[in-house]
XYZ file of C-alpha atoms in Angstrom:
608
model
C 27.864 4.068 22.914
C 26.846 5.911 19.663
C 26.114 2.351 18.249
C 24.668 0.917 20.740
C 21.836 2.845 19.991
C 21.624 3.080 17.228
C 21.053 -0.881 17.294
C 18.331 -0.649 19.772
C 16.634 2.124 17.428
C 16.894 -0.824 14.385
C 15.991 -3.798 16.737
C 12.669 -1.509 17.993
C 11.801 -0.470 14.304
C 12.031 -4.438 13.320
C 9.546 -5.288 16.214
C 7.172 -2.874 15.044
C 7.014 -4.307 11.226
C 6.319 -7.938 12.579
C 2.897 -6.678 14.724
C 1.857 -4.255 12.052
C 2.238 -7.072 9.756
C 0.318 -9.378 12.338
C -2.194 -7.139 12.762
C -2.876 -7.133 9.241
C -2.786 -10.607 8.445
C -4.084 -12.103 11.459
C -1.450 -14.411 11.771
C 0.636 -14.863 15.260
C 3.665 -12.512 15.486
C 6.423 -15.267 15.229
C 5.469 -18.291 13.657
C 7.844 -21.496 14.957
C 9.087 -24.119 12.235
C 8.976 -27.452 12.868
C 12.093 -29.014 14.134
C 13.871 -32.983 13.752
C 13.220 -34.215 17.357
C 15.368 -37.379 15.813
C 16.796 -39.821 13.430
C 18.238 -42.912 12.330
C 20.833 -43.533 11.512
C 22.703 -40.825 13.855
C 24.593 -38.057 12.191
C 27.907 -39.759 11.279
C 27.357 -43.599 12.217
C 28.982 -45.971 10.711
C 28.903 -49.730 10.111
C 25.171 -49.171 8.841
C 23.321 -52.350 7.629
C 22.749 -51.662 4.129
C 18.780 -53.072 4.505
C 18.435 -50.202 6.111
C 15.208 -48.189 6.777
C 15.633 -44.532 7.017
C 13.633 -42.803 9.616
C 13.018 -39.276 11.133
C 11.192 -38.381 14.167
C 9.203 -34.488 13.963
C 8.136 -32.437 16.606
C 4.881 -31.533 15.187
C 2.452 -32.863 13.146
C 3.869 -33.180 9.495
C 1.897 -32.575 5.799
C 2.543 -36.568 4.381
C 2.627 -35.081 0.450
C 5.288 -32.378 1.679
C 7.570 -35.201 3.172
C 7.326 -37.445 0.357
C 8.429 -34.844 -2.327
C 11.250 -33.282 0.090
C 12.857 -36.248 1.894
C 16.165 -37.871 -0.737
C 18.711 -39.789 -0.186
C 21.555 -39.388 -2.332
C 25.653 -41.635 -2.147
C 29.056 -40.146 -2.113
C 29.118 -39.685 -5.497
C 26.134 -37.279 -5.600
C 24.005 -40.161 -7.323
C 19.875 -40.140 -5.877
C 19.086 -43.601 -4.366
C 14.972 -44.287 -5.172
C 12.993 -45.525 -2.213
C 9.898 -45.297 -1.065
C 8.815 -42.837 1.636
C 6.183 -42.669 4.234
C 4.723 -40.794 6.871
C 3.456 -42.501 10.362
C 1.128 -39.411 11.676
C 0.984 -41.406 15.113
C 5.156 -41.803 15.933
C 5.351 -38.672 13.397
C 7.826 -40.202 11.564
C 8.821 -40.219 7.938
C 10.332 -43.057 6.441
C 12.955 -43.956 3.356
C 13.161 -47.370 2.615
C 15.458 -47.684 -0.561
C 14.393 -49.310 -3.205
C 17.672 -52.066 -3.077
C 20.163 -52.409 -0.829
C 22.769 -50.257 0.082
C 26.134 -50.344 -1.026
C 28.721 -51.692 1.036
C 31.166 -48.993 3.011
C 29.644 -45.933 1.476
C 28.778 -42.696 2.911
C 25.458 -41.435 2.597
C 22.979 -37.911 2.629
C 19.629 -37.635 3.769
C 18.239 -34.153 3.139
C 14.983 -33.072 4.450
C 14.246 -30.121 1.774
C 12.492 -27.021 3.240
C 9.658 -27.598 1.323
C 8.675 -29.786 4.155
C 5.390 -28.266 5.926
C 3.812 -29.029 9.129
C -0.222 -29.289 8.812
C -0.247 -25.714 10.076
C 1.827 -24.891 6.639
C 4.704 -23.716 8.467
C 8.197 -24.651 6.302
C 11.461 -26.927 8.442
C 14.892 -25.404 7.829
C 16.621 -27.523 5.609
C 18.027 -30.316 7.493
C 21.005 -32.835 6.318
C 22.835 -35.945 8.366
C 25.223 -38.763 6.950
C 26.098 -42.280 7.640
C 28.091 -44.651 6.567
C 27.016 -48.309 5.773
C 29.054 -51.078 7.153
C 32.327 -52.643 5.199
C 31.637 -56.062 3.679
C 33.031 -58.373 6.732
C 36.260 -59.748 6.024
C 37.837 -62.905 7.268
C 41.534 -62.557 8.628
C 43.883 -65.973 9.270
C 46.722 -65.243 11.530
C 46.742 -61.792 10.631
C 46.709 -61.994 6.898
C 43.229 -61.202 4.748
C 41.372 -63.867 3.077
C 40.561 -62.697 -0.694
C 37.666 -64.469 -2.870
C 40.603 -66.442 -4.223
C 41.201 -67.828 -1.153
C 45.069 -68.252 1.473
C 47.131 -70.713 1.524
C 48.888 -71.061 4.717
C 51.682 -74.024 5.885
C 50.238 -73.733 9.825
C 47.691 -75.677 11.205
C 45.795 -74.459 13.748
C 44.984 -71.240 12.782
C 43.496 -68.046 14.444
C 40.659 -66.966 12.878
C 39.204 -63.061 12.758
C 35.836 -62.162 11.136
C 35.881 -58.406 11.306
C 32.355 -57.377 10.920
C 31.890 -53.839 12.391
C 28.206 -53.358 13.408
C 27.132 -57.164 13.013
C 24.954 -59.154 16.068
C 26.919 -61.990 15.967
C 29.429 -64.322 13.677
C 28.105 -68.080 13.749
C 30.736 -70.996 12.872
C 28.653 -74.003 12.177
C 26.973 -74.648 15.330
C 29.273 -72.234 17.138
C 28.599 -68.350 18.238
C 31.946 -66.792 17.861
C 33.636 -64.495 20.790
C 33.045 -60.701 20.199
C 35.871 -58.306 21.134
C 34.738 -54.906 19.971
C 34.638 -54.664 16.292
C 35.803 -58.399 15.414
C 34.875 -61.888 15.865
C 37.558 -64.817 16.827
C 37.988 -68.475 16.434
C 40.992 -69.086 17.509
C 42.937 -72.436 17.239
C 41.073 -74.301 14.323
C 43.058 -77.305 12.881
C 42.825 -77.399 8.977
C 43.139 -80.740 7.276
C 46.105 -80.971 4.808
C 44.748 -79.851 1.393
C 41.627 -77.318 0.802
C 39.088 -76.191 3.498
C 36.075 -74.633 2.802
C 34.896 -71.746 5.564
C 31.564 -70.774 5.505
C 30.058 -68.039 8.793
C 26.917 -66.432 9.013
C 27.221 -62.674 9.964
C 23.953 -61.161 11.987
C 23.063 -57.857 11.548
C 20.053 -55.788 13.297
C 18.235 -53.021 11.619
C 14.678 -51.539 11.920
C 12.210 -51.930 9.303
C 9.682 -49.083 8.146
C 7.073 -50.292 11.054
C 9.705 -49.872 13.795
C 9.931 -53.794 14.372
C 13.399 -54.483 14.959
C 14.679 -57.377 11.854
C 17.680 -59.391 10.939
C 19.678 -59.589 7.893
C 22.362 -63.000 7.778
C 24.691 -62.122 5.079
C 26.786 -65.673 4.364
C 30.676 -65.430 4.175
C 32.322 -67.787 2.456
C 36.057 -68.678 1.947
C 38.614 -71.238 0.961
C 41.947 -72.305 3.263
C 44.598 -74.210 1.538
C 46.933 -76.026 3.987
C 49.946 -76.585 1.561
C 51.868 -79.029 3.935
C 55.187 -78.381 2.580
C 58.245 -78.297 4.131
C 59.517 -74.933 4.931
C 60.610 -72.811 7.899
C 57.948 -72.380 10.353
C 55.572 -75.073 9.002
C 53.293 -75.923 11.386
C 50.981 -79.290 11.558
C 48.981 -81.347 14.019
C 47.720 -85.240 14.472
C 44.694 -86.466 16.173
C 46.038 -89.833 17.653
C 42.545 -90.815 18.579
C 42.026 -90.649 14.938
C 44.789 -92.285 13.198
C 48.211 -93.475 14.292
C 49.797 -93.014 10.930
C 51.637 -89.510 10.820
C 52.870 -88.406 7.047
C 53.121 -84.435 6.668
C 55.232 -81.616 4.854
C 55.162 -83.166 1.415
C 55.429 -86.680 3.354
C 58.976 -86.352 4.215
C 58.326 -86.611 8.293
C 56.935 -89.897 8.897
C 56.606 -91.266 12.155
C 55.321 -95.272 12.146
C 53.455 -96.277 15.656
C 52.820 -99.772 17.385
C 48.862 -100.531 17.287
C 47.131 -99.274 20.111
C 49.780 -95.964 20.686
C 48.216 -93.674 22.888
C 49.635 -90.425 24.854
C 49.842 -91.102 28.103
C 49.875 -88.472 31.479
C 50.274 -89.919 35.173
C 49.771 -93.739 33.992
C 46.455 -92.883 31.928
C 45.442 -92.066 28.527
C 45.855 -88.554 28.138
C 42.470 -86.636 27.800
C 44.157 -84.732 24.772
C 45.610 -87.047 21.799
C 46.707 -84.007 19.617
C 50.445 -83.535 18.225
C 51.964 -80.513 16.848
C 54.926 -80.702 14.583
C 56.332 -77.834 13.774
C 59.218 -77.219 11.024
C 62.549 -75.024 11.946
C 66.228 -74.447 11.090
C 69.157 -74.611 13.042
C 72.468 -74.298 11.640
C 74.723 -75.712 14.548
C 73.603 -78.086 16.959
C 76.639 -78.821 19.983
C 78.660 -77.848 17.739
C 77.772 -80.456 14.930
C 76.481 -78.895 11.490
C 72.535 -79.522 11.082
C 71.839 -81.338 7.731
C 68.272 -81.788 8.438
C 65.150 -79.539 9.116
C 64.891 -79.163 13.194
C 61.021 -80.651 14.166
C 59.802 -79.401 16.943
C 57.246 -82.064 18.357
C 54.907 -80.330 20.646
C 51.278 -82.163 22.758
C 48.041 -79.871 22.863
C 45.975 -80.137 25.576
C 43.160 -79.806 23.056
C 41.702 -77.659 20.075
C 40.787 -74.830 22.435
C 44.137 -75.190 24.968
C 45.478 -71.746 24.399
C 47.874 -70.734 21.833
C 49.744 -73.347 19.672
C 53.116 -71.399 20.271
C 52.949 -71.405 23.699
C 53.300 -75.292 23.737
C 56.520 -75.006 21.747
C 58.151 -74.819 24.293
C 60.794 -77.147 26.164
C 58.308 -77.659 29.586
C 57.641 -80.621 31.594
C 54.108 -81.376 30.405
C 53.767 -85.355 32.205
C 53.278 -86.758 28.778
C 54.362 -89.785 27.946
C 55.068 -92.280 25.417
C 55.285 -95.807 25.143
C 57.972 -97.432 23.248
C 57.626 -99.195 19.777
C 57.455 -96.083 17.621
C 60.048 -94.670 14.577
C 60.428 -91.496 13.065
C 61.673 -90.898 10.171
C 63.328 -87.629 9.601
C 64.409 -86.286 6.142
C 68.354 -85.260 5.202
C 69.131 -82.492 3.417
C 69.089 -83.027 -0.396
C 72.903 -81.560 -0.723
C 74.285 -84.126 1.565
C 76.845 -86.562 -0.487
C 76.104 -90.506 -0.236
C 79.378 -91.125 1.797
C 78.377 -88.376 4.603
C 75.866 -90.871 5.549
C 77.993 -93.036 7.564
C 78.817 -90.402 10.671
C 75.214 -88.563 10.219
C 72.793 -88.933 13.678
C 69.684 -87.538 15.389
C 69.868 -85.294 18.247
C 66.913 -85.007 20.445
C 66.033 -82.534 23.247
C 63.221 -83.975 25.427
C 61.034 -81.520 26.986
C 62.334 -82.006 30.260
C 62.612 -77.873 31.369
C 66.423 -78.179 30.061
C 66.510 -76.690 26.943
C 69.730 -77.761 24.791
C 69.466 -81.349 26.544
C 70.677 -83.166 23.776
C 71.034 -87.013 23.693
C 72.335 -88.741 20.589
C 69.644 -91.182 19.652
C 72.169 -92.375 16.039
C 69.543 -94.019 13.554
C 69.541 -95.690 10.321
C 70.081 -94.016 7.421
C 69.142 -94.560 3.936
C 70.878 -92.427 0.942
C 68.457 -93.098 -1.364
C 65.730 -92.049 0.383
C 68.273 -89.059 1.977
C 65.998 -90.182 5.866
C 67.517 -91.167 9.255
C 65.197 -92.863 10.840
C 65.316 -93.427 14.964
C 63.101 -94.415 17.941
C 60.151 -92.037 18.545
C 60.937 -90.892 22.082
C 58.028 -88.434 22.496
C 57.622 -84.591 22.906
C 60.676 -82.648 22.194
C 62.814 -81.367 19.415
C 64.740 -83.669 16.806
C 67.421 -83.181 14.040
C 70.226 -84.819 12.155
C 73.603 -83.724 12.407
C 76.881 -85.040 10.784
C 78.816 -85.233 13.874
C 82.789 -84.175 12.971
C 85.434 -86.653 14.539
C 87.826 -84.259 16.280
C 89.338 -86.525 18.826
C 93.448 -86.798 19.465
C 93.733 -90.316 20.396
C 91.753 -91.735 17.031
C 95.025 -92.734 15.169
C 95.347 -95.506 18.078
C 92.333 -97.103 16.313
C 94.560 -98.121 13.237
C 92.231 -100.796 10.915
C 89.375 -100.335 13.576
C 89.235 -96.345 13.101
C 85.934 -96.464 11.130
C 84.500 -98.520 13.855
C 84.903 -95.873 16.040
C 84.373 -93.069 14.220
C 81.242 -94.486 13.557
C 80.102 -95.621 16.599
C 81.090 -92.191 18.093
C 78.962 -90.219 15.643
C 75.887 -92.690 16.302
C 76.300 -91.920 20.135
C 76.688 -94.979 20.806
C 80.407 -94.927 22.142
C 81.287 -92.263 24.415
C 84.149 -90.770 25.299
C 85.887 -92.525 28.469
C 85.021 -91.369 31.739
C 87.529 -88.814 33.058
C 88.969 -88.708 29.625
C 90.669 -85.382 28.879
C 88.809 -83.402 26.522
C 89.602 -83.956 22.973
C 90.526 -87.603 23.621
C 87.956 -90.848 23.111
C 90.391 -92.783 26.187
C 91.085 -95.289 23.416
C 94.697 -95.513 25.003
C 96.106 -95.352 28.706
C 98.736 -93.136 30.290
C 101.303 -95.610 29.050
C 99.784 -95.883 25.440
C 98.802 -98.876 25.895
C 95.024 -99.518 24.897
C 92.424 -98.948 26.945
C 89.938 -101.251 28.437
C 86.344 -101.350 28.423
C 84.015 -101.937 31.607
C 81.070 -104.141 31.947
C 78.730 -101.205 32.356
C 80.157 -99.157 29.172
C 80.126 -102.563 27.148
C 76.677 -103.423 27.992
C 75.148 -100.091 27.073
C 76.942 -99.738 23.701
C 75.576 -103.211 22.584
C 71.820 -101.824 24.032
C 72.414 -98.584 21.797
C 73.642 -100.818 18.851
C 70.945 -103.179 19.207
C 68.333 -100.193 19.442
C 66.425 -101.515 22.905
C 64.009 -99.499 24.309
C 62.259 -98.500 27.730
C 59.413 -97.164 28.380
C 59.338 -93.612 29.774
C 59.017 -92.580 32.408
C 61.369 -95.125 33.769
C 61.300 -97.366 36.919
C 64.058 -98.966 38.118
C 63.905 -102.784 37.893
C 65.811 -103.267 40.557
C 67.685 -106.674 39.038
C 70.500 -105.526 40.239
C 72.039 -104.761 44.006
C 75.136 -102.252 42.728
C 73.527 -100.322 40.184
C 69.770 -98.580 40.243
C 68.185 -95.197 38.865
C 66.600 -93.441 40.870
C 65.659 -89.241 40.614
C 66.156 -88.917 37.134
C 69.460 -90.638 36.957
C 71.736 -93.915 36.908
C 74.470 -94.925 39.908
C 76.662 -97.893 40.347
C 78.899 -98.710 43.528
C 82.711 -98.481 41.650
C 85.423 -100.728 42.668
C 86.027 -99.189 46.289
C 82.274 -99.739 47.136
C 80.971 -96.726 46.796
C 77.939 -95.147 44.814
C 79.059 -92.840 42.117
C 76.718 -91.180 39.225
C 77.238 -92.710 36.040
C 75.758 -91.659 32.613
C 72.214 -90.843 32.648
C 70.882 -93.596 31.010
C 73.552 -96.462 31.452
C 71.032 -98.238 34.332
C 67.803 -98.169 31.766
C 70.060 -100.126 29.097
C 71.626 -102.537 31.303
C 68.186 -103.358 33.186
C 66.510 -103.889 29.818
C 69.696 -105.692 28.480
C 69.298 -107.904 31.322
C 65.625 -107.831 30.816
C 66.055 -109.107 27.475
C 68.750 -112.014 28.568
C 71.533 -110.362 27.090
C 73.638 -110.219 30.647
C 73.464 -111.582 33.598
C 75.153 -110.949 37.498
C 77.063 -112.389 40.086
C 75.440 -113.773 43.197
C 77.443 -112.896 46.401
C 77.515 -115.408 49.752
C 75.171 -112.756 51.317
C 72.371 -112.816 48.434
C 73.266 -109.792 47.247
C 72.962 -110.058 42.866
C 75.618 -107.603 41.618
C 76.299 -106.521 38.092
C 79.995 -105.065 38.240
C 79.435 -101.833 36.218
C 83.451 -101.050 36.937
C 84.594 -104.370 36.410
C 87.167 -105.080 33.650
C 85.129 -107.300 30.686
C 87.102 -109.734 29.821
C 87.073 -111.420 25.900
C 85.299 -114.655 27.062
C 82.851 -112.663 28.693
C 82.563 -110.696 25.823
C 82.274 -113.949 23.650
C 79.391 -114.850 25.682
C 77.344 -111.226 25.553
C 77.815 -110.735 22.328
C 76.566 -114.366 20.807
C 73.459 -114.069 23.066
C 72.779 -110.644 21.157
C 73.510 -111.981 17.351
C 71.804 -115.117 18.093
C 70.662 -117.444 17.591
C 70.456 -119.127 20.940
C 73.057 -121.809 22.304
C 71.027 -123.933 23.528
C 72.589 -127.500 23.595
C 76.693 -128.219 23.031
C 78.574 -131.181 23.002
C 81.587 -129.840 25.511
C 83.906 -132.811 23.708
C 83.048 -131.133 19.969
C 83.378 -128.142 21.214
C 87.095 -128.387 23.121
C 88.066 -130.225 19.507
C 86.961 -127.284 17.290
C 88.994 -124.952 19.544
C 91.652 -126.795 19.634
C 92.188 -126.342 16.283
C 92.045 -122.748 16.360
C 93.525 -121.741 19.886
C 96.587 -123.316 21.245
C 95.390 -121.413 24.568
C 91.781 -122.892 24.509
C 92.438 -125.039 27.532
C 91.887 -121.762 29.551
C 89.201 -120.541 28.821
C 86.456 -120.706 31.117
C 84.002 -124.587 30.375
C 80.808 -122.602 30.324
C 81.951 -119.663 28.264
C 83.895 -122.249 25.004
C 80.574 -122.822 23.221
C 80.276 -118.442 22.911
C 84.071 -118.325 22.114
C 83.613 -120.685 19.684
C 80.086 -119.380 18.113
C 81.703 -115.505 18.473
C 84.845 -116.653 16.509
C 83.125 -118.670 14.150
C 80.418 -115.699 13.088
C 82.968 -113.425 12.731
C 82.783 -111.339 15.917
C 86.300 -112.389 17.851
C 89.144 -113.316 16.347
C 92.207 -114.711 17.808
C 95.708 -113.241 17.419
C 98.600 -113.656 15.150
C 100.117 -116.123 17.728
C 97.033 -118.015 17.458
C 96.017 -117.514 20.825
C 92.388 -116.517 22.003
C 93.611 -114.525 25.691
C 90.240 -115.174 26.950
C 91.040 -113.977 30.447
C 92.726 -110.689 28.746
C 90.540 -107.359 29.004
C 88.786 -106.325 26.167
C 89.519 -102.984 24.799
C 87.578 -99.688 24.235
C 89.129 -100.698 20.327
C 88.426 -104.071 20.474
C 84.913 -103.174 21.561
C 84.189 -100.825 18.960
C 84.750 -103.226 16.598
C 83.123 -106.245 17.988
C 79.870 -103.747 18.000
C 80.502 -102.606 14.652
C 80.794 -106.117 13.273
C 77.316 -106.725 15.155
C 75.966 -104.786 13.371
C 76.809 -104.927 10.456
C 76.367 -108.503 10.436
C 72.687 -107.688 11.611
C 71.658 -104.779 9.082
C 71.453 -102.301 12.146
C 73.088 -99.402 10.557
């Protein structure tokens, strides 16, 4: 309580100097300063333009000469900036314009000194604020910064980030680029293979020393290398509408295409003609060791279809391909000359099966260390050196590499309801094995390297085999319609298509092909001639029966119409008679015997 009063006592005492010393002075009691009603930038803003024009806003009339002596601007480092300042009596505002430009991402002081007068004379408090001018924009590709230098990257498209706090707007050639808070984004740009110059134009907004609102374009320039090399993750794409020749990573993935190659979706040209290739390893592929790069092989529905990884992915997209095209993939550099022989291509098709590998083989050429197979399309592709791991091979005797390498080429299977570990080169008995129309017919396809067009429609040549739902049946011996392998119906139709085989025509009309049915060796004779070629075409039957004669003591039965393809088949090298100089043309040929009837083909025909 006691000090209580004894404040009022000092508070009353105080009063009574101020109106004595109004009184004598003639001047109001309590004189009010003038006060910042407000300012620009705000106290603490960032991302400033550094053409900047400083203003404050009073709430009284304000002396010019006072303002231009106490209003300073000063950087970080305690260093003055020179300007110019001004004094609008109508807005009464004062304005700094510096004399330059700001520098970049630097914090600033303006101080309005006390020295500052109103017209009535009366002295502002002291008054201080700071801002912070904007960071120099920098571009960001796929999350890395792009330095004066300039990036190289080995992906193609990129995303592409201008981060330019406080700017307008980021302009890409023609192009106003998508703001998300802070940052600017162009996302999926294809580089070309080599250097690419950037250039954007970043917008800013400021207000000049009139209060007209102006715009400052500062230009950002950088450089892009696309190396193109191969490496893990690589990442590349191809305009077909452009070009149909496809080189990239250092040129070792080449892919050659027919004239006139388009992508196609539902029948039509697709409305998209990009490829992406992208570069990965795999160690193990069904467990076969990888010698090769995996390439992924991916369609974009166009430069602005989303993001590039998401069509990575093993989807059914509708795209197709026609046939005619080769890829070439590269083989590891540490592979030896003789591993050649067994080394294939896997492909996965993007069929919403992931892992669906089919063997595609290919040609393969140690000096160049590439494998080269038909281009099937979208999907994933690599070379393996497929490891022969089968029980039954020893049965093979001379004809072993035949099958080893026919195996390892996918283009001889093993037998159907084979055991596993066993090829079904020999029988319960251990006797060999024969060979079936069907399986004969689609090893020579595979050897011979036919194609079809995808996606496939069944011919319909034949009455006992079709495809149909994204597979291939035949009718087996007892009649009835079993599943067979995948494909087997696309190679015999286009076999058949290309006048390699033929059918039987039943009494009711009914064409059948006899996938089950044993092949016998004149049949054989006659399949495989029409694939070596060239063409019989005319035969003197009485030459013919002569020539045999002399070869087979057995030649008398074999079939009329099938001696002029025994004879061409023996005398090219493909079937040879046995050491009791007999042909056995009704005999069944052999899974062996077939192997290396194939292998001879090609051989003969520079296939492999």
């Amino acid at each position: 309580m006691k000090f209580a009063k004894r404040g009022i006592v000092m508070l009353l005492a105080t009063m009574a100097v101020v109106f004595f010393t109004a009184f004598l002075t003639g001047q109001p009691a309590l004189a009010r300063s003038p006060e910042v009603d407000d300012h620009y930038p705000d106290g603490g803003d960032r991302d400033v333009p550094i053409g900047v024009t400083i203003w404050v806003e009073f709430d009284e009339d304000m002396d010019k000469d006072t303002i231009i002596d106490g209003m300073t601007l000063r950087d970080e480092n305690g260093r003055d900036v020179s300007g110019k300042v001004s004094y609008n009596d109508k807005e009464r505002r004062a304005y700094f314009k510096p004399g330059k430009k700001l520098e970049y991402d630097t914090r600033y002081r303006v101080r309005l000194s006390s020295s500052i007068e109103d017209v009535n004379g009366d002295n502002i408090r002291s008054y201080t604020f700071y801002f912070t001018t904007m960071r120099y924009p920098v571009l960001v590709v796929n999350g890395m910064d792009v330095p004066e230098q300039g990036l190289n990257v080995n992906t193609s498209p990129v995303n592409i980030t201008v981060d330019a706090p406080g700017a307008r707007e980021v302009v890409f050639g023609a192009e106003s680029l998508e703001r998300r808070v802070r940052s600017y984004y162009l996302n999926n740009y294809h580089l070309k293979p080599g250097k690419n110059n950037l250039s954007f134009k970043v917008v800013y907004e400021y207000e000049d020393e009139k209060g007209n609102t102006k715009q400052e374009t500062l230009s950002l320039s950088r450089s892009i290398n696309l190396v193109n090399t191969l490496d893990e993750g690589a990442v590349i794409t191809h305009d077909l509408s452009k070009s149909n020749k496809i080189s990239y990573f250092d040129k070792q993935l080449n892919i050659v295409l027919p004239g006139g190659f388009y992508l196609r979706q539902n029948g039509v040209a697709a409305g998209s003609q990009l490829l992406a290739f992208k570069a990965e390893r795999a160690y193990s592929v069904n467990g076969s060791p990888v010698v090769s790069y995996l390439f992924n092989v991916a369609h974009l529905p166009g430069k602005d279809g989303g993001y590039i990884e998401d069509s990575f992915r093993d989807r059914i997209t509708g795209i197709d391909v026609p046939p005619g095209g080769q890829i070439s993939l590269p083989v590891d550099g540490d592979l030896t000359e003789a591993a050649y022989r067994t080394v294939t291509v896997f492909y996965d098709r993007y069929d919403g099966i992931p892992g669906n590998w089919v063997n595609l083989g290919g040609r393969t050429d140690a000096k160049k260390r590439t494998i080269t197979v038909p281009f099937k399309g979208l999907g994933r592709y690599v070379a393996v050196n497929k490891v022969m791991s089968f029980v039954d091979i020893g049965a093979a005797g001379p004809a072993r590499h035949c099958v080893e390498y026919l195996w390892a080429k996918g283009i001889m299977q093993p037998a159907e309801n084979t055991p596993p570990g066993y090829l079904g080169l020999v029988d319960q008995n251990g006797r060999q094995a024969g060979i079936s129309r069907g399986e004969f017919v689609v090893m020579l396809s595979k050897a011979l390297g036919l194609e079809f067009a995808e996606p496939y429609v069944g011919l319909g040549i034949f009455s006992d085999v079709f495809y149909t739902g994204g597979g291939s049946f035949a009718q087996n011996l007892n009649g009835h319609v079993v599943p067979v392998p995948r494909d087997s119906v696309k190679y015999i139709e286009t076999a058949a298509k290309n006048g390699l085989v033929g059918g039987v025509r039943e009494k009711d009309g009914r064409f059948l092909f006899k996938y089950f049915a044993a092949l016998t060796r004149e049949q054989a004779a006659k399949i495989i001639t029409a694939a070596a070629g060239p063409a019989i075409s005319d035969f003197d039957q009485r030459k013919t029966q002569l020539a045999l004669s002399k070869m087979f003591k057995d030649y008398q039965s074999i079939n009329p119409g099938l001696q002029p393809y025994v004879l061409a088949a023996s005398q090219r090298g493909y079937l040879q008679g046995y050491d009791d100089y007999t042909f056995r043309p009704k005999q069944a040929l052999t899974r062996i015997e077939a192997a290396e009837l194939v292998y001879n083909l090609m051989v003969k025909n520079n296939l492999m």
